[in-house]
Coordinates of C-alpha atoms in Angstrom, one line a residue:
M18 CA -7.6 7.2 11.2
C19 CA -5.1 7.0 13.9
G20 CA -1.9 5.4 15.1
I21 CA -1.8 2.4 17.5
A22 CA 1.0 0.8 19.4
G23 CA 1.3 -1.8 22.2
L24 CA 3.1 -4.6 23.8
L25 CA 2.4 -8.0 25.4
G26 CA 4.9 -9.5 27.8
R27 CA 6.9 -7.9 30.6
V28 CA 5.5 -4.5 31.5
D29 CA 7.8 -2.4 33.6
D30 CA 9.3 1.1 33.5
D31 CA 11.7 0.2 30.7
T32 CA 9.1 -1.3 28.4
L33 CA 6.6 1.5 29.1
S34 CA 9.3 4.0 28.3
A35 CA 9.9 2.2 25.0
L36 CA 6.2 2.2 24.3
R37 CA 6.0 5.9 24.9
A38 CA 8.9 6.5 22.5
A39 CA 7.1 4.4 19.9
D40 CA 3.9 6.4 20.4
V41 CA 5.7 9.7 20.1
A42 CA 7.3 8.6 16.8
Q43 CA 3.9 8.3 15.2
A44 CA 2.4 11.4 16.7
H45 CA 1.7 12.7 13.1
R46 CA -0.9 10.0 12.7
G47 CA -3.1 11.5 15.4
P48 CA -2.7 15.2 16.3
D49 CA -6.1 15.4 18.0
G50 CA -5.4 13.3 21.1
R51 CA -3.4 10.6 22.7
G52 CA -4.0 7.9 25.3
C53 CA -2.2 5.0 27.0
W54 CA -3.5 2.1 29.1
A55 CA -1.4 -0.6 30.9
D56 CA -1.9 -3.5 33.2
R57 CA 1.5 -4.4 34.6
E58 CA 0.3 -7.6 36.3
A59 CA -1.3 -8.9 33.1
G60 CA 1.7 -7.8 31.0
V61 CA -0.1 -5.7 28.4
A62 CA 0.0 -2.0 27.4
L63 CA -1.7 -0.1 24.6
A64 CA -1.1 3.4 23.2
H65 CA -3.2 5.5 20.7
R66 CA -2.8 8.6 18.7
R67 CA -6.1 10.1 17.5
L68 CA -7.1 11.8 14.3
A69 CA -10.7 12.6 15.2
V70 CA -13.1 12.0 12.2
L71 CA -16.2 10.5 13.7
D72 CA -17.6 11.6 17.1
L73 CA -15.1 14.4 17.9
S74 CA -16.1 14.3 21.6
P75 CA -14.1 12.7 24.4
A76 CA -16.4 9.8 24.2
G77 CA -14.6 8.7 21.1
A78 CA -11.2 8.7 22.7
Q79 CA -8.9 5.6 22.9
P80 CA -7.8 3.3 24.3
M81 CA -11.5 2.5 24.7
A82 CA -12.5 0.1 27.5
D83 CA -15.5 -2.0 28.3
P84 CA -15.0 -2.6 32.1
A85 CA -18.0 -4.9 32.3
R86 CA -16.4 -7.4 29.9
G87 CA -12.8 -6.7 30.7
T88 CA -11.8 -5.6 27.1
V89 CA -9.7 -2.7 25.9
L90 CA -9.3 -1.6 22.3
V91 CA -7.0 0.6 20.2
F92 CA -8.3 1.0 16.6
N93 CA -7.0 2.6 13.4
G94 CA -9.2 3.1 10.4
E95 CA -12.9 3.4 9.6
I96 CA -15.7 0.9 9.6
Y97 CA -18.2 2.0 6.9
N98 CA -21.0 -0.3 7.9
F99 CA -20.9 0.6 11.5
P100 CA -24.4 2.2 11.6
A101 CA -25.9 -1.1 10.6
L102 CA -23.6 -3.0 12.9
R103 CA -24.6 -0.7 15.7
R104 CA -28.3 -1.1 15.1
G105 CA -27.9 -4.9 15.2
L106 CA -25.9 -4.8 18.4
E107 CA -28.4 -2.5 20.1
A108 CA -31.1 -4.9 19.2
D109 CA -29.0 -7.6 21.0
G110 CA -29.0 -5.5 24.1
F111 CA -25.7 -3.6 23.8
T112 CA -25.6 0.0 25.0
F113 CA -23.4 2.7 23.3
R114 CA -21.9 5.7 25.0
S115 CA -20.4 7.3 21.8
R116 CA -21.2 7.7 18.1
S117 CA -17.8 6.2 17.1
D118 CA -17.2 3.1 15.0
T119 CA -14.5 2.1 17.6
E120 CA -17.2 1.2 20.1
A121 CA -19.0 -0.8 17.5
V122 CA -15.9 -3.0 17.1
L123 CA -15.5 -3.3 20.8
H124 CA -19.1 -4.6 21.2
A125 CA -18.8 -6.7 18.0
Y126 CA -16.0 -8.7 19.7
A127 CA -18.1 -9.2 22.8
R128 CA -20.9 -10.5 20.6
W129 CA -19.0 -12.7 18.1
G130 CA -15.4 -13.0 19.4
R131 CA -12.6 -13.4 16.9
E132 CA -15.2 -13.9 14.1
C133 CA -16.2 -10.2 14.5
V134 CA -13.7 -9.3 11.8
T135 CA -15.8 -11.0 9.2
R136 CA -18.6 -8.6 9.8
L137 CA -16.5 -5.4 9.4
R138 CA -16.5 -3.5 6.1
G139 CA -13.8 -0.9 5.9
M140 CA -10.2 -0.3 6.5
F141 CA -8.8 -1.2 9.9
A142 CA -6.0 -2.4 12.1
F143 CA -6.7 -3.0 15.7
A144 CA -5.4 -4.5 19.0
L145 CA -8.0 -5.8 21.5
W146 CA -7.1 -7.0 25.0
D147 CA -9.5 -9.6 26.4
G148 CA -8.9 -9.6 30.2
R149 CA -10.9 -12.7 30.8
A150 CA -9.0 -14.8 28.1
R151 CA -5.8 -12.9 28.8
T152 CA -5.2 -12.5 25.0
V153 CA -4.6 -9.7 22.5
L154 CA -6.5 -10.0 19.2
L155 CA -4.7 -8.3 16.3
A156 CA -6.5 -7.8 13.0
R157 CA -5.9 -6.1 9.7
D158 CA -8.5 -5.3 7.0
H159 CA -9.2 -7.4 3.9
L160 CA -6.9 -5.8 1.4
G161 CA -4.4 -4.2 3.8
Q162 CA -5.3 -0.5 3.6
K163 CA -4.1 -0.1 7.2
P164 CA -0.7 -1.4 8.3
L165 CA 0.3 -3.3 11.4
Y166 CA 3.9 -4.2 12.2
L167 CA 5.1 -6.8 14.7
A168 CA 8.3 -7.7 16.5
D169 CA 9.1 -10.4 19.1
V170 CA 12.1 -9.1 21.1
P171 CA 14.0 -10.2 24.1
H172 CA 13.6 -8.2 27.4
P173 CA 16.8 -7.2 29.1
A174 CA 15.7 -8.7 32.3
G175 CA 14.7 -12.0 30.7
G176 CA 11.7 -13.3 28.8
R177 CA 10.3 -11.9 25.6
T178 CA 8.0 -9.1 24.6
V179 CA 5.8 -8.7 21.5
L180 CA 5.6 -5.2 20.2
F181 CA 3.2 -3.9 17.6
A182 CA 2.6 -0.5 15.9
S183 CA 1.1 1.2 12.9
E184 CA 4.6 2.1 11.6
L185 CA 7.9 0.4 11.2
R186 CA 9.6 3.6 12.3
S187 CA 7.6 3.5 15.5
L188 CA 9.1 0.1 16.4
L189 CA 12.6 1.3 15.6
A190 CA 12.0 4.3 17.9
S191 CA 11.2 2.0 20.8
G192 CA 14.8 1.1 21.1
L193 CA 13.9 -2.5 21.5
V194 CA 14.3 -3.5 17.8
D195 CA 17.8 -4.1 16.3
R196 CA 18.4 -1.7 13.4
T197 CA 19.7 -4.6 11.2
I198 CA 18.8 -5.2 7.5
D199 CA 17.0 -8.4 6.7
P200 CA 18.7 -9.9 3.6
A201 CA 15.5 -11.2 2.2
G202 CA 13.9 -7.8 2.6
L203 CA 16.9 -6.2 0.8
A204 CA 16.6 -8.7 -2.1
G205 CA 12.9 -8.0 -2.3
Y206 CA 13.5 -4.2 -2.4
V207 CA 16.2 -4.3 -5.1
W208 CA 13.9 -6.4 -7.3
N209 CA 10.6 -4.5 -6.7
G210 CA 11.5 -1.0 -5.5
F211 CA 9.6 -1.9 -2.3
V212 CA 9.7 -4.7 0.2
P213 CA 7.0 -7.4 -0.4
G214 CA 5.2 -8.5 2.8
P215 CA 5.0 -10.1 5.2
G216 CA 8.6 -9.2 5.8
T217 CA 10.2 -5.8 6.1
L218 CA 13.6 -4.3 5.5
V219 CA 14.4 -4.7 9.2
R220 CA 15.3 -8.1 10.6
G221 CA 12.8 -9.4 13.1
V222 CA 10.0 -7.0 12.1
T223 CA 7.0 -8.4 10.1
Q224 CA 3.7 -7.2 9.0
L225 CA 0.4 -8.8 9.8
P226 CA -0.9 -9.9 6.4
P227 CA -4.0 -8.4 4.9
G228 CA -7.2 -10.2 5.7
T229 CA -5.8 -12.0 8.8
S230 CA -6.2 -12.0 12.5
L231 CA -3.7 -13.1 15.2
V232 CA -4.3 -14.1 18.8
L233 CA -1.3 -13.3 21.1
R234 CA -0.8 -14.9 24.4
P235 CA 1.8 -13.9 27.0
G236 CA 5.0 -15.8 26.6
Q237 CA 4.0 -17.6 23.4
G238 CA 5.6 -15.4 20.7
L239 CA 3.9 -14.3 17.5
G240 CA 2.2 -17.5 16.5
Q241 CA 0.5 -18.0 13.1
P242 CA -2.0 -15.5 11.6
E243 CA -5.3 -16.9 10.6
P244 CA -6.9 -15.7 7.3
F245 CA -10.5 -14.5 7.4
W246 CA -10.6 -13.3 3.7
T247 CA -8.8 -13.9 0.5
P248 CA -9.3 -12.3 -2.9
P249 CA -12.0 -14.1 -4.8
P250 CA -11.6 -16.4 -7.9
S251 CA -13.2 -15.4 -11.2
N252 CA -16.9 -16.2 -11.3
P253 CA -18.2 -14.6 -14.5
G254 CA -22.0 -14.1 -14.7
R255 CA -22.5 -14.1 -10.9
T256 CA -23.1 -10.3 -11.0
T257 CA -24.3 -7.9 -13.6
P258 CA -22.8 -4.5 -14.5
G259 CA -25.9 -2.8 -13.0
E260 CA -25.4 -4.6 -9.7
V261 CA -21.7 -3.6 -9.6
R262 CA -22.5 0.0 -10.4
D263 CA -25.1 0.2 -7.6
L264 CA -22.7 -1.4 -5.1
M265 CA -20.0 1.1 -6.2
A266 CA -22.4 4.0 -5.6
E267 CA -23.3 2.6 -2.2
T268 CA -19.6 2.2 -1.3
V269 CA -18.8 5.8 -2.3
K270 CA -21.8 7.1 -0.3
D271 CA -20.6 5.2 2.8
H272 CA -17.1 6.6 2.5
L273 CA -18.6 10.2 2.7
A274 CA -19.4 9.7 6.4
A275 CA -17.4 12.2 8.5
D276 CA -17.7 14.9 11.2
V277 CA -14.8 16.9 9.7
P278 CA -14.1 18.5 6.3
L279 CA -13.9 16.0 3.5
G280 CA -12.8 16.3 -0.2
V281 CA -12.2 14.1 -3.2
F282 CA -8.9 13.9 -5.1
L283 CA -9.6 14.6 -8.8
S284 CA -6.7 13.9 -11.1
G285 CA -8.4 14.1 -14.4
G286 CA -8.5 10.3 -14.9
L287 CA -11.3 7.8 -15.1
D288 CA -10.9 6.3 -11.6
S289 CA -11.0 9.6 -9.6
A290 CA -13.7 11.0 -11.9
A291 CA -15.9 7.9 -11.2
V292 CA -15.5 8.5 -7.4
A293 CA -16.2 12.2 -7.8
T294 CA -19.3 11.5 -9.9
L295 CA -20.8 9.0 -7.5
A296 CA -19.9 11.3 -4.5
A297 CA -21.6 14.3 -6.2
A298 CA -24.7 12.1 -6.8
A299 CA -24.8 11.0 -3.2
A300 CA -24.3 14.5 -1.7
P301 CA -25.5 17.1 -4.3
G302 CA -23.9 20.5 -3.9
R303 CA -21.7 19.4 -0.9
V304 CA -18.7 17.7 -2.5
K305 CA -15.4 19.5 -2.8
T306 CA -12.8 18.2 -5.3
Y307 CA -9.1 19.0 -5.4
T308 CA -6.5 18.9 -8.1
V309 CA -2.8 19.6 -7.7
G310 CA -1.8 21.6 -10.7
F311 CA 1.8 21.5 -12.0
D312 CA 3.7 24.4 -13.6
D313 CA 4.9 22.3 -16.5
P314 CA 2.1 22.3 -19.1
A315 CA 3.2 18.8 -20.3
L316 CA 2.5 17.4 -16.8
D317 CA -0.4 19.5 -15.7
E318 CA -3.8 17.8 -15.4
S319 CA -5.6 20.7 -13.7
G320 CA -7.5 21.8 -16.9
P321 CA -9.1 18.4 -17.6
A322 CA -9.8 17.9 -13.9
A323 CA -11.6 21.3 -13.8
A324 CA -13.7 20.3 -16.9
I325 CA -14.7 17.1 -15.2
A326 CA -15.6 18.9 -12.0
T327 CA -17.8 21.3 -13.9
A328 CA -19.6 18.4 -15.7
V329 CA -20.0 16.5 -12.4
G330 CA -21.1 19.5 -10.4
T331 CA -18.5 19.7 -7.6
D332 CA -17.0 22.7 -5.8
H333 CA -13.6 22.4 -7.4
H334 CA -10.2 23.8 -6.2
S335 CA -6.9 23.7 -8.1
I336 CA -3.8 23.8 -5.9
P337 CA -0.7 25.1 -7.7
L338 CA 2.6 23.3 -7.3
T339 CA 5.8 24.6 -8.7
A340 CA 9.0 22.7 -9.3
A341 CA 10.7 24.9 -6.8
G342 CA 8.0 24.3 -4.2
F343 CA 8.3 20.5 -4.6
L344 CA 12.0 20.5 -4.4
E345 CA 11.8 22.6 -1.2
S346 CA 9.4 20.1 0.3
L347 CA 11.6 17.1 -0.7
P348 CA 13.2 16.6 2.7
K349 CA 9.8 16.3 4.4
A350 CA 8.6 14.1 1.6
L351 CA 11.5 11.7 2.1
A352 CA 11.0 11.8 5.9
S353 CA 7.4 10.7 5.3
L354 CA 8.5 7.2 4.0
D355 CA 7.8 4.6 6.6
Q356 CA 9.7 2.0 4.5
P357 CA 11.9 2.8 1.6
T358 CA 10.1 2.9 -1.8
F359 CA 10.8 4.3 -5.2
D360 CA 7.3 5.8 -5.2
G361 CA 5.3 7.6 -2.6
L362 CA 6.5 11.2 -2.8
N363 CA 3.7 12.1 -5.2
S364 CA 1.2 10.9 -2.6
Y365 CA 2.8 13.0 0.1
V366 CA 2.8 16.2 -2.0
V367 CA -0.9 15.8 -2.9
S368 CA -1.9 14.9 0.7
R369 CA 0.1 17.8 2.2
A370 CA -1.5 20.2 -0.3
V371 CA -5.1 19.0 0.5
R372 CA -4.5 19.0 4.2
D373 CA -3.2 22.5 4.0
A374 CA -6.3 23.5 2.1
G375 CA -8.3 22.5 5.2
M376 CA -9.4 18.9 4.6
T377 CA -9.0 16.1 7.2
V378 CA -10.4 13.4 4.9
A379 CA -9.9 12.8 1.2
L380 CA -11.4 10.2 -1.1
A381 CA -9.2 8.9 -4.0
G382 CA -9.8 6.6 -7.0
T383 CA -7.0 4.1 -6.2
G384 CA -8.0 0.6 -7.2
G385 CA -9.7 1.1 -10.6
D386 CA -6.8 0.0 -12.7
E387 CA -6.4 -3.2 -10.7
L388 CA -10.1 -4.1 -10.9
F389 CA -10.8 -3.1 -14.5
G390 CA -7.6 -3.8 -16.4
G391 CA -6.2 -0.3 -16.7
Y392 CA -2.5 -1.2 -16.7
G393 CA -0.3 -2.4 -19.6
S394 CA 0.3 -5.6 -17.6
F395 CA -3.2 -6.8 -18.6
R396 CA -2.2 -6.7 -22.2
E397 CA 1.5 -7.8 -21.9
I398 CA 1.5 -10.6 -19.4
P399 CA -1.1 -12.9 -21.0
V400 CA 0.9 -12.6 -24.3
A401 CA 4.2 -13.4 -22.5
M402 CA 2.5 -16.3 -20.8
T403 CA 1.4 -17.7 -24.2
W404 CA 4.8 -17.4 -25.8
G405 CA 6.5 -18.8 -22.8
R406 CA 4.4 -21.9 -22.9
R407 CA 4.9 -22.3 -26.6
L408 CA 8.7 -21.9 -26.2
A409 CA 8.7 -24.3 -23.3
R410 CA 7.8 -27.1 -25.8
V411 CA 10.8 -26.3 -27.9
P412 CA 14.0 -28.3 -27.2
G413 CA 16.3 -26.7 -24.6
G414 CA 19.1 -25.6 -26.8
V415 CA 16.8 -24.0 -29.4
R416 CA 14.7 -22.4 -26.7
W417 CA 17.7 -20.6 -25.1
A418 CA 19.0 -19.6 -28.6
V419 CA 15.7 -17.9 -29.3
A420 CA 15.7 -16.2 -25.9
G421 CA 19.3 -15.1 -26.4
V422 CA 18.6 -13.6 -29.8
A423 CA 15.5 -11.8 -28.5
G424 CA 17.2 -10.2 -25.6
G425 CA 20.9 -10.3 -26.2
Q426 CA 21.1 -7.8 -29.0
Y427 CA 19.2 -5.2 -27.0
R428 CA 21.2 -5.9 -23.8
R429 CA 24.5 -5.2 -25.6
R430 CA 23.4 -1.6 -26.4
G431 CA 23.7 -0.5 -22.8
G432 CA 27.5 -0.7 -22.5
G433 CA 28.6 -1.3 -18.9
V434 CA 25.1 -1.5 -17.6
P435 CA 22.6 -3.3 -19.8
P436 CA 19.2 -1.7 -20.4
Q437 CA 16.9 -2.4 -17.5
T438 CA 13.7 -2.7 -19.6
R439 CA 11.1 -5.2 -20.6
W440 CA 13.1 -6.1 -23.8
G441 CA 16.2 -6.5 -21.7
K442 CA 14.3 -8.9 -19.5
L443 CA 12.7 -10.9 -22.4
P444 CA 14.9 -14.0 -21.9
D445 CA 13.9 -14.2 -18.3
V446 CA 10.2 -13.7 -19.2
L447 CA 10.4 -16.6 -21.7
A448 CA 12.3 -18.7 -19.2
A449 CA 9.3 -18.6 -16.9
A450 CA 7.5 -20.9 -19.3
G451 CA 4.2 -19.2 -18.9
A452 CA 3.9 -19.3 -15.1
V453 CA 1.9 -16.2 -14.3
V454 CA 3.7 -15.1 -11.0
P455 CA 7.3 -15.3 -12.3
V456 CA 6.2 -13.6 -15.6
Y457 CA 4.5 -10.8 -13.6
Q458 CA 7.5 -10.4 -11.3
V459 CA 10.0 -10.2 -14.1
R460 CA 7.8 -7.8 -16.0
Y461 CA 7.5 -5.5 -13.0
G462 CA 11.1 -5.9 -11.7
L463 CA 13.1 -2.6 -11.7
F464 CA 16.2 -4.5 -12.9
T465 CA 17.0 -7.5 -14.9
P466 CA 17.6 -10.5 -12.7
D467 CA 21.3 -10.5 -13.6
F468 CA 21.8 -6.9 -12.7
A469 CA 19.8 -7.3 -9.5
R470 CA 22.2 -10.0 -8.4
R471 CA 25.1 -7.7 -9.3
L472 CA 23.7 -5.0 -7.1
L473 CA 23.6 -7.5 -4.3
G474 CA 27.2 -8.4 -4.8
G475 CA 26.3 -11.7 -6.6
R476 CA 24.7 -13.0 -3.4
P477 CA 20.9 -13.3 -3.8
H478 CA 19.2 -14.3 -0.6
P479 CA 18.5 -18.1 -0.7
G480 CA 15.0 -17.5 0.8
T481 CA 13.7 -15.6 -2.2
T482 CA 12.8 -16.2 -5.8
H483 CA 11.8 -13.6 -8.4
G484 CA 11.9 -10.9 -5.7
L485 CA 9.5 -12.7 -3.4
P486 CA 10.0 -14.9 -0.3
F487 CA 9.4 -18.6 -1.1
E488 CA 6.2 -18.8 1.0
R489 CA 4.8 -15.6 -0.6
M490 CA 5.6 -17.0 -4.1
A491 CA 3.8 -20.2 -3.3
G492 CA 0.8 -18.4 -1.8
L493 CA 0.4 -16.3 -5.0
A494 CA 0.8 -19.4 -7.1
R495 CA -2.1 -21.0 -5.2
L496 CA -4.2 -17.8 -5.5
T497 CA -3.9 -17.6 -9.2
A498 CA -3.9 -21.4 -10.1
G499 CA -6.6 -22.2 -12.6
Q500 CA -7.7 -18.6 -13.0
P501 CA -8.2 -16.9 -16.4
P502 CA -5.1 -14.9 -17.3
L503 CA -6.8 -11.5 -17.0
H504 CA -8.2 -12.3 -13.6
A505 CA -4.9 -13.8 -12.5
V506 CA -3.2 -10.5 -13.4
S507 CA -5.8 -8.6 -11.5
L508 CA -5.2 -10.8 -8.4
L509 CA -1.5 -10.1 -8.6
E510 CA -2.0 -6.4 -9.0
L511 CA -4.3 -6.3 -6.0
S512 CA -1.9 -8.3 -3.9
L513 CA 1.4 -6.9 -4.9
F514 CA 1.3 -3.6 -6.7
L515 CA -1.7 -2.3 -4.7
G516 CA -1.3 -4.2 -1.5
D517 CA 2.4 -4.0 -1.0
R518 CA 3.2 -0.6 -2.7
L519 CA 0.3 1.8 -3.3
L520 CA -1.7 1.1 -0.1
R521 CA 1.4 1.2 2.1
D522 CA 2.8 4.4 0.4
S523 CA -0.6 6.1 0.5
D524 CA -1.1 5.4 4.2
A525 CA 2.4 6.6 5.2
A526 CA 2.1 9.7 3.0
G527 CA -1.4 10.6 4.1
M528 CA -0.8 10.1 7.7
A529 CA 2.5 12.1 7.6
A530 CA 0.3 15.0 6.6
S531 CA -2.4 14.0 9.2
L532 CA -4.8 13.3 6.4
E533 CA -7.2 10.3 6.3
L534 CA -7.2 8.8 2.8
R535 CA -10.3 6.8 1.9
L536 CA -10.3 4.4 -1.1
P537 CA -13.9 3.4 -2.1
L538 CA -12.7 1.2 -4.9
V539 CA -10.6 -0.8 -2.5
D540 CA -13.6 -2.3 -0.8
H541 CA -13.7 -6.1 -0.3
R542 CA -17.4 -6.4 -1.2
L543 CA -16.8 -4.5 -4.4
V544 CA -13.8 -6.7 -5.3
E545 CA -16.0 -9.8 -4.8
A546 CA -18.7 -8.3 -7.0
V547 CA -16.3 -7.3 -9.8
A548 CA -14.9 -10.8 -9.9
G549 CA -18.4 -12.0 -10.9
L550 CA -18.6 -9.8 -14.0
P551 CA -18.4 -11.3 -17.4
E552 CA -14.9 -10.7 -18.8
A553 CA -16.2 -8.7 -21.7
D554 CA -17.9 -6.2 -19.4
R555 CA -15.0 -6.0 -17.0
F556 CA -11.8 -5.9 -19.1
H557 CA -12.5 -5.3 -22.8
P558 CA -11.1 -3.4 -24.6
I559 CA -8.0 -3.8 -22.5
G560 CA -6.7 -0.6 -21.0
R561 CA -9.9 1.4 -21.6
K562 CA -11.7 0.6 -18.4
A563 CA -14.9 0.6 -20.4
F564 CA -17.0 -0.5 -17.4
L565 CA -16.4 2.9 -15.7
R566 CA -16.9 4.8 -19.0
T567 CA -20.2 3.1 -19.7
H568 CA -21.8 2.4 -16.4
V569 CA -20.5 5.2 -14.1
L570 CA -19.4 8.0 -16.4
G571 CA -21.9 7.4 -19.3
G572 CA -23.5 10.8 -18.8
L573 CA -20.3 12.7 -19.4
D574 CA -18.8 13.8 -22.7
P575 CA -16.3 10.9 -23.6
A576 CA -13.9 13.6 -25.0
L577 CA -13.2 14.5 -21.3
F578 CA -11.2 11.2 -21.0
D579 CA -9.7 10.8 -24.5
R580 CA -6.2 11.5 -23.4
P581 CA -3.2 9.3 -22.8
K582 CA -3.2 7.6 -19.4
R583 CA -1.1 9.5 -17.0
G584 CA -0.9 9.8 -13.2
F585 CA 0.4 12.7 -11.2
E586 CA 3.9 12.8 -12.6
M587 CA 7.0 14.9 -12.0
P588 CA 10.0 15.2 -14.2
F589 CA 12.4 13.2 -12.0
G590 CA 14.5 12.3 -15.0
T591 CA 15.3 15.9 -15.7
W592 CA 15.7 16.9 -12.1
L593 CA 18.1 14.0 -11.4
R594 CA 20.4 15.4 -14.0
G595 CA 19.7 19.0 -12.8
P596 CA 18.6 20.4 -9.4
L597 CA 18.4 17.1 -7.6
K598 CA 21.8 15.9 -8.8
T599 CA 23.7 17.6 -6.0
A600 CA 21.6 15.9 -3.3
V601 CA 21.5 12.5 -4.9
E602 CA 25.0 12.0 -6.3
P603 CA 26.9 12.1 -2.9
V604 CA 24.5 9.4 -1.6
L605 CA 25.0 7.1 -4.6
R606 CA 28.7 7.7 -4.6
D607 CA 29.1 6.8 -0.9
A608 CA 30.8 3.5 -1.1
S609 CA 30.8 2.8 2.6
L610 CA 27.1 3.6 2.9
A611 CA 26.2 1.2 0.0
A612 CA 28.4 -1.5 1.5
S613 CA 26.8 -1.1 4.9
V614 CA 23.4 -1.6 3.4
G615 CA 24.5 -4.7 1.5
L616 CA 24.8 -3.2 -2.0
D617 CA 27.8 -3.4 -4.3
P618 CA 29.2 0.1 -4.5
A619 CA 30.7 -0.4 -8.0
A620 CA 27.3 -1.5 -9.3
V621 CA 25.5 1.4 -7.7
G622 CA 28.0 3.9 -9.1
G623 CA 27.9 2.3 -12.5
L624 CA 24.2 2.6 -12.7
W625 CA 24.4 6.3 -11.7
D626 CA 27.0 6.9 -14.4
A627 CA 24.9 5.1 -17.1
F628 CA 21.9 7.2 -16.1
Q629 CA 23.9 10.5 -16.3
K630 CA 25.2 9.4 -19.8
E631 CA 21.6 8.7 -20.8
A632 CA 22.4 5.1 -21.7
P633 CA 19.4 3.3 -23.3
G634 CA 17.0 1.7 -20.9
I635 CA 18.3 3.3 -17.7
Y636 CA 15.3 5.2 -16.4
W637 CA 15.1 7.6 -13.4
S638 CA 13.2 5.1 -11.3
R639 CA 16.2 2.8 -11.2
V640 CA 18.6 5.3 -9.7
W641 CA 15.9 6.9 -7.5
S642 CA 15.0 3.5 -6.0
L643 CA 18.6 3.0 -4.8
F644 CA 18.8 6.6 -3.5
A645 CA 15.5 6.2 -1.5
L646 CA 16.9 3.0 0.0
L647 CA 20.2 4.4 1.0
D648 CA 18.7 7.7 2.3
W649 CA 16.2 5.8 4.4
C650 CA 18.8 3.5 5.9
R651 CA 21.1 6.4 6.7
R652 CA 18.2 8.4 8.1
H653 CA 17.1 5.5 10.4
R654 CA 20.6 4.1 11.1
V655 CA 19.7 0.7 9.6
S656 CA 22.6 -1.4 8.3
G657 CA 23.5 -4.9 7.5

């Protein structure tokens, strides 16, 4: 796990200075070393920040070069199948000077060229200079665990330069990227509480999509990424529960490889318990588990987590967190956000606590809900699709009358700001006529479409629909076309909720604490195998994640998990009307700040007033999302 940055184009003192500034801005991603390589004549420069996890010696340092073949690589992530990859490459005559997975990627490119990415199993983002072809190959892992941001900018002396880095903030720090809000990114944020890829909140900065590679050539701009993997269609019966369980055990075992202290997050839920169980089986007596305990008994999961750890047989540690301690750490937590998001602070708090406990690597159970139907969306969206299709056959006037009666009465209860809830959005759900992507987007939207437009001053960006860019909406429609409803919801959860929110937030939060987060359930081979399960084994009963209960946790007392589903939560609703109010209110009341970002100050202020008055359907996440946006823009001097 590291941070990478680079440029292709004109390389002179000015651009090298900009690259150094970008590199310094992401120093937290790699406190164990740094390196830079440049070829001015070729017009390429690469920078790297190292968090040493495998092969801690200087032999594992980057940028890593293969002088015989004229290649140079900067790599971020972990390749879990690199021992097998290395054995095959050695059999083909390649010689290794280190024990790092980075060198395996370098030689894999020499052996298979651009197609090497199809042989990698893990999380990765890398840039590889090929001196003979005079190209840079960029690649990002299958599901997008590791980020890679790109910008094509003009050089002051003429020509253009392509910049890339592990963080958006790093590109801003270069001084070569305009700090201007992208209207489509803003519209996406207001709808989702995060910016859907491949765009960002900053105009001219994009993300390399998950599961794609991109070849850059001097003077030819960004070009078009080429997919090498897409989430699989449903294929029930192709795999058995036993095969999926064995693959999951293999995946967790592979994720334990490290030359530094490693632990497992154990929240008390099914997903983290499954990872801890398989890790303890793979490394008996050597697995440490960590739970962050909260001082509010209604929120604390440390007791159930400790009971699970005892049953599994791990060396368990509970790290106490007080409300005062969290509030004291809030400035650093906000500063950890690489892009604005209404979530992410929980991940930073947990990552910081585990890093302070001495761990460099931590495994987490992220991905189980998306694969096995743990969210309410798996129950609600198929029902909404069915009713939307039925209503679509009703004559137009009657259809809108039914929708109006269903949602209108509830909306009127909110006074100046209508309730921003599922019931308040029911007419828009029904209007989607059963199309899964619009139904999913309306269901997950933080605001009703009407109020989202009001926040944007009545000026929705013409390039978006339902909070997504047109091209992204079309791509998701193709991905889900013809799929069974439950698998279609899973594909959307993997692509949007997981891919654009959880993975991005987890990477930024973990790396802000210099902690490598590993997610065994977010493994592309496992995703493929789960798509081959019969629906009854995979999803039913909805919300129970019976596959994990039966095939992974079957040896544990079921009573350990008979509790309402709950993640690591903090009482933001109470705090925003109490100790956080003095910090949040001035930001939400700052009319000039809201206007500079592109929000309607009256709508922002009205939402805050409605929340303070405890108006129905106005939850903390709505006001917090706008605070996070405004705070991030102010912090990074980004405006419209």
